[in-house]
Amino acid sequence: MTDESEPDASGPDGAGESSGAVETAAFVLGLRARGVRDAAVLGAMERVPREAFAPLAFRDLARRDIALPLPCGQTMTAPSVIATMLAALNVQGARVLEIGTGSGYATALLLRLGAAEVVSLERYATLARNARSRLDALGFGAAMVGLADGCAPPEEAGSFDRILVNGSLRDVPATLIERLNPGGRLVGAIGTPAGPRLVAIAQEADGPWRQVRETPLRIAPLTPGLAAVL
């Protein structure tokens, strides 16, 4: 069986560099056309090759703005959705908790955007193992990937300046909001009758401030708990 965690050896610096640059430029322009305007986020997505995190069978689709299947019945979120969430998060210099490692793509983007530290929690052992392998091979070994229930982070993980929730929840659990440092921010998605919508929560002096935005997000539900298998 092919190990899908192994990065593509013909990445952006290999043969076909010219055509790769054209594809990357088209990828970034496509994100701009979909409303992504944050220059730092666009720059990070230009420099972090999504195809290196996609399963082998779907790497030819990696530079399209679509979700891709992952093992364990999970999905790799569409790039424009990740970009929207990252733009709302502003991670420069922050200690970041990521809920739902998935492929590790968003983890790499967090580091590229200047996060001081990234702790990424994944409920599936297979995904955590594969993401760790990809991140190490691509030079993003500074991220800590752990097998845990991200909706109830272990106490030893401490508190965070930023929290990214890679999935839609019915509501954001208090166990996550309590992990925000003063002035900290959480970004994720919550389900509404009209579908998942972007939610931003800030930890202020007089308590959490919460805003559910009208921004629709094509993002899969996040399942709490630690997977018993896979």
PDB file of C-alpha atoms in Angstrom:
ATOM      1  CA  MET A   1       0.000   0.000   0.000  1.00  0.00           C
ATOM      2  CA  THR A   2       1.255   3.474  -0.827  1.00  0.00           C
ATOM      3  CA  ASP A   3       1.952   5.679   2.166  1.00  0.00           C
ATOM      4  CA  GLU A   4      -0.218   8.746   1.567  1.00  0.00           C
ATOM      5  CA  SER A   5       1.688  10.644   4.230  1.00  0.00           C
ATOM      6  CA  GLU A   6       4.797  10.814   2.021  1.00  0.00           C
ATOM      7  CA  PRO A   7       5.220  14.215   0.325  1.00  0.00           C
ATOM      8  CA  ASP A   8       5.428  14.386  -3.438  1.00  0.00           C
ATOM      9  CA  ALA A   9       9.121  14.380  -4.360  1.00  0.00           C
ATOM     10  CA  SER A  10       8.389  16.465  -7.443  1.00  0.00           C
ATOM     11  CA  GLY A  11       7.155  19.403  -5.336  1.00  0.00           C
ATOM     12  CA  PRO A  12       7.401  23.078  -6.315  1.00  0.00           C
ATOM     13  CA  ASP A  13      11.211  23.001  -6.623  1.00  0.00           C
ATOM     14  CA  GLY A  14      11.411  19.892  -8.831  1.00  0.00           C
ATOM     15  CA  ALA A  15      10.904  19.326 -12.572  1.00  0.00           C
ATOM     16  CA  GLY A  16       8.021  21.303 -13.957  1.00  0.00           C
ATOM     17  CA  GLU A  17       8.852  24.310 -11.781  1.00  0.00           C
ATOM     18  CA  SER A  18       7.654  26.730 -14.457  1.00  0.00           C
ATOM     19  CA  SER A  19       4.266  25.089 -14.909  1.00  0.00           C
ATOM     20  CA  GLY A  20       4.010  24.784 -11.131  1.00  0.00           C
ATOM     21  CA  ALA A  21       4.523  28.532 -10.779  1.00  0.00           C
ATOM     22  CA  VAL A  22       1.755  29.180 -13.300  1.00  0.00           C
ATOM     23  CA  GLU A  23      -0.602  26.843 -11.441  1.00  0.00           C
ATOM     24  CA  THR A  24       0.253  28.501  -8.137  1.00  0.00           C
ATOM     25  CA  ALA A  25      -0.418  31.960  -9.564  1.00  0.00           C
ATOM     26  CA  ALA A  26      -3.766  30.770 -10.938  1.00  0.00           C
ATOM     27  CA  PHE A  27      -4.573  29.213  -7.561  1.00  0.00           C
ATOM     28  CA  VAL A  28      -3.928  32.489  -5.722  1.00  0.00           C
ATOM     29  CA  LEU A  29      -5.810  34.556  -8.303  1.00  0.00           C
ATOM     30  CA  GLY A  30      -8.740  32.170  -7.952  1.00  0.00           C
ATOM     31  CA  LEU A  31      -8.783  32.744  -4.199  1.00  0.00           C
ATOM     32  CA  ARG A  32      -8.771  36.497  -4.745  1.00  0.00           C
ATOM     33  CA  ALA A  33     -11.703  36.127  -7.130  1.00  0.00           C
ATOM     34  CA  ARG A  34     -13.579  34.345  -4.341  1.00  0.00           C
ATOM     35  CA  GLY A  35     -13.112  37.269  -2.004  1.00  0.00           C
ATOM     36  CA  VAL A  36      -9.872  36.418  -0.192  1.00  0.00           C
ATOM     37  CA  ARG A  37      -8.074  39.740   0.199  1.00  0.00           C
ATOM     38  CA  ASP A  38      -5.709  39.261   3.151  1.00  0.00           C
ATOM     39  CA  ALA A  39      -2.214  39.620   1.649  1.00  0.00           C
ATOM     40  CA  ALA A  40      -0.493  37.614   4.390  1.00  0.00           C
ATOM     41  CA  VAL A  41      -2.902  34.692   4.002  1.00  0.00           C
ATOM     42  CA  LEU A  42      -2.587  34.725   0.215  1.00  0.00           C
ATOM     43  CA  GLY A  43       1.197  34.788   0.536  1.00  0.00           C
ATOM     44  CA  ALA A  44       1.166  31.811   2.902  1.00  0.00           C
ATOM     45  CA  MET A  45      -1.109  29.834   0.598  1.00  0.00           C
ATOM     46  CA  GLU A  46       1.189  30.623  -2.303  1.00  0.00           C
ATOM     47  CA  ARG A  47       4.213  29.280  -0.417  1.00  0.00           C
ATOM     48  CA  VAL A  48       2.684  26.198   1.240  1.00  0.00           C
ATOM     49  CA  PRO A  49       1.947  23.563  -1.442  1.00  0.00           C
ATOM     50  CA  ARG A  50      -1.510  22.108  -0.798  1.00  0.00           C
ATOM     51  CA  GLU A  51      -0.723  19.175  -3.086  1.00  0.00           C
ATOM     52  CA  ALA A  52       1.975  18.016  -0.665  1.00  0.00           C
ATOM     53  CA  PHE A  53      -0.738  17.507   1.984  1.00  0.00           C
ATOM     54  CA  ALA A  54      -3.416  15.980  -0.255  1.00  0.00           C
ATOM     55  CA  PRO A  55      -3.836  12.198  -0.572  1.00  0.00           C
ATOM     56  CA  LEU A  56      -1.989  10.841  -3.604  1.00  0.00           C
ATOM     57  CA  ALA A  57      -5.184   9.985  -5.470  1.00  0.00           C
ATOM     58  CA  PHE A  58      -6.384  13.599  -5.329  1.00  0.00           C
ATOM     59  CA  ARG A  59      -3.199  15.627  -5.747  1.00  0.00           C
ATOM     60  CA  ASP A  60      -4.157  16.691  -9.255  1.00  0.00           C
ATOM     61  CA  LEU A  61      -7.159  18.473  -7.682  1.00  0.00           C
ATOM     62  CA  ALA A  62      -5.229  20.122  -4.848  1.00  0.00           C
ATOM     63  CA  ARG A  63      -5.071  23.570  -6.436  1.00  0.00           C
ATOM     64  CA  ARG A  64      -8.795  23.755  -6.978  1.00  0.00           C
ATOM     65  CA  ASP A  65     -11.033  25.440  -4.436  1.00  0.00           C
ATOM     66  CA  ILE A  66     -12.737  22.225  -3.357  1.00  0.00           C
ATOM     67  CA  ALA A  67     -12.719  19.939  -0.342  1.00  0.00           C
ATOM     68  CA  LEU A  68     -10.820  16.677  -0.798  1.00  0.00           C
ATOM     69  CA  PRO A  69     -11.401  13.282   0.860  1.00  0.00           C
ATOM     70  CA  LEU A  70      -9.068  12.181   3.644  1.00  0.00           C
ATOM     71  CA  PRO A  71      -8.766   8.829   5.423  1.00  0.00           C
ATOM     72  CA  CYS A  72     -11.110   8.082   8.345  1.00  0.00           C
ATOM     73  CA  GLY A  73     -14.056   9.595   6.457  1.00  0.00           C
ATOM     74  CA  GLN A  74     -12.731  13.134   6.945  1.00  0.00           C
ATOM     75  CA  THR A  75     -12.191  15.940   4.448  1.00  0.00           C
ATOM     76  CA  MET A  76      -9.509  18.460   3.556  1.00  0.00           C
ATOM     77  CA  THR A  77     -11.334  21.796   3.728  1.00  0.00           C
ATOM     78  CA  ALA A  78     -11.537  23.974   0.599  1.00  0.00           C
ATOM     79  CA  PRO A  79      -8.737  26.584   0.457  1.00  0.00           C
ATOM     80  CA  SER A  80     -11.059  29.620   0.378  1.00  0.00           C
ATOM     81  CA  VAL A  81     -12.712  28.451   3.600  1.00  0.00           C
ATOM     82  CA  ILE A  82      -9.370  28.029   5.354  1.00  0.00           C
ATOM     83  CA  ALA A  83      -8.285  31.441   4.057  1.00  0.00           C
ATOM     84  CA  THR A  84     -11.425  33.106   5.416  1.00  0.00           C
ATOM     85  CA  MET A  85     -10.879  31.606   8.862  1.00  0.00           C
ATOM     86  CA  LEU A  86      -7.172  32.442   8.969  1.00  0.00           C
ATOM     87  CA  ALA A  87      -7.816  36.054   7.936  1.00  0.00           C
ATOM     88  CA  ALA A  88     -10.229  36.400  10.864  1.00  0.00           C
ATOM     89  CA  LEU A  89      -7.745  34.833  13.291  1.00  0.00           C
ATOM     90  CA  ASN A  90      -4.557  36.938  12.867  1.00  0.00           C
ATOM     91  CA  VAL A  91      -1.957  34.562  14.321  1.00  0.00           C
ATOM     92  CA  GLN A  92       1.255  36.601  14.032  1.00  0.00           C
ATOM     93  CA  GLY A  93       3.341  35.938  17.158  1.00  0.00           C
ATOM     94  CA  ALA A  94       0.523  33.980  18.835  1.00  0.00           C
ATOM     95  CA  ARG A  95       0.408  30.667  20.645  1.00  0.00           C
ATOM     96  CA  VAL A  96      -2.226  28.782  18.641  1.00  0.00           C
ATOM     97  CA  LEU A  97      -4.414  25.775  19.386  1.00  0.00           C
ATOM     98  CA  GLU A  98      -5.735  24.040  16.272  1.00  0.00           C
ATOM     99  CA  ILE A  99      -8.699  21.695  16.655  1.00  0.00           C
ATOM    100  CA  GLY A 100      -8.701  19.037  13.927  1.00  0.00           C
ATOM    101  CA  THR A 101      -5.285  18.560  12.333  1.00  0.00           C
ATOM    102  CA  GLY A 102      -6.618  16.688   9.315  1.00  0.00           C
ATOM    103  CA  SER A 103      -3.953  16.646   6.610  1.00  0.00           C
ATOM    104  CA  GLY A 104      -1.730  19.175   8.404  1.00  0.00           C
ATOM    105  CA  TYR A 105      -2.203  21.805   5.676  1.00  0.00           C
ATOM    106  CA  ALA A 106      -3.778  24.434   7.928  1.00  0.00           C
ATOM    107  CA  THR A 107      -1.113  23.668  10.553  1.00  0.00           C
ATOM    108  CA  ALA A 108       1.610  24.545   8.059  1.00  0.00           C
ATOM    109  CA  LEU A 109      -0.229  27.729   7.076  1.00  0.00           C
ATOM    110  CA  LEU A 110      -0.420  28.819  10.719  1.00  0.00           C
ATOM    111  CA  LEU A 111       3.343  28.502  11.050  1.00  0.00           C
ATOM    112  CA  ARG A 112       3.943  30.248   7.719  1.00  0.00           C
ATOM    113  CA  LEU A 113       1.756  33.117   8.928  1.00  0.00           C
ATOM    114  CA  GLY A 114       4.080  33.649  11.880  1.00  0.00           C
ATOM    115  CA  ALA A 115       2.451  31.795  14.764  1.00  0.00           C
ATOM    116  CA  ALA A 116       4.954  31.551  17.620  1.00  0.00           C
ATOM    117  CA  GLU A 117       3.740  28.051  18.528  1.00  0.00           C
ATOM    118  CA  VAL A 118       1.112  25.685  17.154  1.00  0.00           C
ATOM    119  CA  VAL A 119      -0.454  22.861  19.142  1.00  0.00           C
ATOM    120  CA  SER A 120      -2.679  20.812  16.837  1.00  0.00           C
ATOM    121  CA  LEU A 121      -5.055  18.172  18.229  1.00  0.00           C
ATOM    122  CA  GLU A 122      -6.537  15.371  16.113  1.00  0.00           C
ATOM    123  CA  ARG A 123      -9.048  12.706  17.203  1.00  0.00           C
ATOM    124  CA  TYR A 124      -7.921  10.107  14.624  1.00  0.00           C
ATOM    125  CA  ALA A 125      -4.552   8.412  15.160  1.00  0.00           C
ATOM    126  CA  THR A 126      -4.134   7.755  11.409  1.00  0.00           C
ATOM    127  CA  LEU A 127      -4.570  11.413  10.509  1.00  0.00           C
ATOM    128  CA  ALA A 128      -2.330  12.612  13.342  1.00  0.00           C
ATOM    129  CA  ARG A 129       0.442  10.209  12.315  1.00  0.00           C
ATOM    130  CA  ASN A 130       0.258  11.102   8.619  1.00  0.00           C
ATOM    131  CA  ALA A 131       0.107  14.843   9.309  1.00  0.00           C
ATOM    132  CA  ARG A 132       3.127  14.629  11.599  1.00  0.00           C
ATOM    133  CA  SER A 133       5.069  12.839   8.864  1.00  0.00           C
ATOM    134  CA  ARG A 134       4.146  15.439   6.225  1.00  0.00           C
ATOM    135  CA  LEU A 135       4.925  18.407   8.450  1.00  0.00           C
ATOM    136  CA  ASP A 136       8.324  17.019   9.416  1.00  0.00           C
ATOM    137  CA  ALA A 137       9.246  16.233   5.812  1.00  0.00           C
ATOM    138  CA  LEU A 138       8.274  19.723   4.618  1.00  0.00           C
ATOM    139  CA  GLY A 139      10.111  21.629   7.320  1.00  0.00           C
ATOM    140  CA  PHE A 140       7.190  22.381   9.637  1.00  0.00           C
ATOM    141  CA  GLY A 141       8.437  20.257  12.514  1.00  0.00           C
ATOM    142  CA  ALA A 142       7.899  23.112  14.993  1.00  0.00           C
ATOM    143  CA  ALA A 143       4.212  22.219  15.212  1.00  0.00           C
ATOM    144  CA  MET A 144       3.160  19.860  17.991  1.00  0.00           C
ATOM    145  CA  VAL A 145       0.584  17.334  16.767  1.00  0.00           C
ATOM    146  CA  GLY A 146      -1.236  15.408  19.468  1.00  0.00           C
ATOM    147  CA  LEU A 147      -3.888  12.693  19.577  1.00  0.00           C
ATOM    148  CA  ALA A 148      -6.673  14.130  21.724  1.00  0.00           C
ATOM    149  CA  ASP A 149     -10.247  15.401  21.857  1.00  0.00           C
ATOM    150  CA  GLY A 150      -9.802  18.974  20.685  1.00  0.00           C
ATOM    151  CA  CYS A 151     -13.133  20.057  22.174  1.00  0.00           C
ATOM    152  CA  ALA A 152     -11.768  19.184  25.620  1.00  0.00           C
ATOM    153  CA  PRO A 153      -8.030  19.891  25.414  1.00  0.00           C
ATOM    154  CA  PRO A 154      -5.804  18.283  28.049  1.00  0.00           C
ATOM    155  CA  GLU A 155      -5.008  20.557  30.981  1.00  0.00           C
ATOM    156  CA  GLU A 156      -1.275  20.318  30.349  1.00  0.00           C
ATOM    157  CA  ALA A 157      -1.755  22.027  26.972  1.00  0.00           C
ATOM    158  CA  GLY A 158      -2.229  25.323  28.818  1.00  0.00           C
ATOM    159  CA  SER A 159      -3.895  28.442  27.428  1.00  0.00           C
ATOM    160  CA  PHE A 160      -3.691  30.071  24.020  1.00  0.00           C
ATOM    161  CA  ASP A 161      -3.769  33.416  22.256  1.00  0.00           C
ATOM    162  CA  ARG A 162      -5.664  31.980  19.305  1.00  0.00           C
ATOM    163  CA  ILE A 163      -7.822  28.905  18.676  1.00  0.00           C
ATOM    164  CA  LEU A 164      -8.734  27.627  15.205  1.00  0.00           C
ATOM    165  CA  VAL A 165     -11.618  25.148  15.018  1.00  0.00           C
ATOM    166  CA  ASN A 166     -11.425  23.209  11.750  1.00  0.00           C
ATOM    167  CA  GLY A 167     -15.047  22.184  11.514  1.00  0.00           C
ATOM    168  CA  SER A 168     -18.621  23.142  12.294  1.00  0.00           C
ATOM    169  CA  LEU A 169     -20.079  22.729  15.785  1.00  0.00           C
ATOM    170  CA  ARG A 170     -23.595  23.150  17.134  1.00  0.00           C
ATOM    171  CA  ASP A 171     -22.056  25.574  19.574  1.00  0.00           C
ATOM    172  CA  VAL A 172     -18.554  26.384  20.799  1.00  0.00           C
ATOM    173  CA  PRO A 173     -17.951  24.525  24.076  1.00  0.00           C
ATOM    174  CA  ALA A 174     -17.048  26.568  27.140  1.00  0.00           C
ATOM    175  CA  THR A 175     -14.036  24.272  27.613  1.00  0.00           C
ATOM    176  CA  LEU A 176     -12.479  25.913  24.564  1.00  0.00           C
ATOM    177  CA  ILE A 177     -13.371  29.509  25.375  1.00  0.00           C
ATOM    178  CA  GLU A 178     -11.872  29.045  28.838  1.00  0.00           C
ATOM    179  CA  ARG A 179      -8.511  28.258  27.209  1.00  0.00           C
ATOM    180  CA  LEU A 180      -8.254  31.699  25.628  1.00  0.00           C
ATOM    181  CA  ASN A 181      -5.765  34.124  27.146  1.00  0.00           C
ATOM    182  CA  PRO A 182      -7.007  37.686  27.847  1.00  0.00           C
ATOM    183  CA  GLY A 183      -7.373  39.376  24.480  1.00  0.00           C
ATOM    184  CA  GLY A 184      -7.379  35.976  22.783  1.00  0.00           C
ATOM    185  CA  ARG A 185      -9.551  34.984  19.860  1.00  0.00           C
ATOM    186  CA  LEU A 186     -11.282  31.832  18.633  1.00  0.00           C
ATOM    187  CA  VAL A 187     -12.455  31.333  15.050  1.00  0.00           C
ATOM    188  CA  GLY A 188     -14.543  28.438  13.815  1.00  0.00           C
ATOM    189  CA  ALA A 189     -17.979  27.648  12.418  1.00  0.00           C
ATOM    190  CA  ILE A 190     -21.343  26.922  13.968  1.00  0.00           C
ATOM    191  CA  GLY A 191     -24.375  25.358  12.361  1.00  0.00           C
ATOM    192  CA  THR A 192     -27.346  27.590  11.556  1.00  0.00           C
ATOM    193  CA  PRO A 193     -30.588  26.899   9.662  1.00  0.00           C
ATOM    194  CA  ALA A 194     -28.873  28.439   6.636  1.00  0.00           C
ATOM    195  CA  GLY A 195     -25.796  26.245   7.011  1.00  0.00           C
ATOM    196  CA  PRO A 196     -22.419  26.718   8.740  1.00  0.00           C
ATOM    197  CA  ARG A 197     -21.473  30.305   9.472  1.00  0.00           C
ATOM    198  CA  LEU A 198     -18.210  31.865  10.630  1.00  0.00           C
ATOM    199  CA  VAL A 199     -18.050  32.511  14.371  1.00  0.00           C
ATOM    200  CA  ALA A 200     -15.467  34.681  16.118  1.00  0.00           C
ATOM    201  CA  ILE A 201     -15.119  34.797  19.905  1.00  0.00           C
ATOM    202  CA  ALA A 202     -12.810  37.193  21.742  1.00  0.00           C
ATOM    203  CA  GLN A 203     -11.836  36.933  25.406  1.00  0.00           C
ATOM    204  CA  GLU A 204     -12.203  40.420  26.829  1.00  0.00           C
ATOM    205  CA  ALA A 205     -11.880  41.858  30.336  1.00  0.00           C
ATOM    206  CA  ASP A 206     -15.623  41.690  31.003  1.00  0.00           C
ATOM    207  CA  GLY A 207     -16.042  38.219  29.499  1.00  0.00           C
ATOM    208  CA  PRO A 208     -16.243  36.578  26.076  1.00  0.00           C
ATOM    209  CA  TRP A 209     -17.477  38.630  23.130  1.00  0.00           C
ATOM    210  CA  ARG A 210     -19.090  36.588  20.380  1.00  0.00           C
ATOM    211  CA  GLN A 211     -20.032  37.362  16.794  1.00  0.00           C
ATOM    212  CA  VAL A 212     -21.701  35.025  14.317  1.00  0.00           C
ATOM    213  CA  ARG A 213     -21.000  36.457  10.877  1.00  0.00           C
ATOM    214  CA  GLU A 214     -23.058  36.039   7.752  1.00  0.00           C
ATOM    215  CA  THR A 215     -20.062  34.469   6.018  1.00  0.00           C
ATOM    216  CA  PRO A 216     -21.127  30.991   4.809  1.00  0.00           C
ATOM    217  CA  LEU A 217     -18.514  28.269   5.195  1.00  0.00           C
ATOM    218  CA  ARG A 218     -18.456  25.004   3.235  1.00  0.00           C
ATOM    219  CA  ILE A 219     -17.017  23.017   6.106  1.00  0.00           C
ATOM    220  CA  ALA A 220     -17.717  19.578   7.528  1.00  0.00           C
ATOM    221  CA  PRO A 221     -19.059  19.008  11.048  1.00  0.00           C
ATOM    222  CA  LEU A 222     -16.498  18.481  13.797  1.00  0.00           C
ATOM    223  CA  THR A 223     -17.065  15.388  15.931  1.00  0.00           C
ATOM    224  CA  PRO A 224     -16.104  15.760  19.597  1.00  0.00           C
ATOM    225  CA  GLY A 225     -14.341  12.938  21.435  1.00  0.00           C
ATOM    226  CA  LEU A 226     -11.378  10.699  20.735  1.00  0.00           C
ATOM    227  CA  ALA A 227     -11.906   8.082  18.009  1.00  0.00           C
ATOM    228  CA  ALA A 228     -11.908   4.530  19.369  1.00  0.00           C
ATOM    229  CA  VAL A 229     -10.547   3.127  16.090  1.00  0.00           C
ATOM    230  CA  LEU A 230      -8.574   4.482  13.093  1.00  0.00           C
TER     231      LEU A 230
END
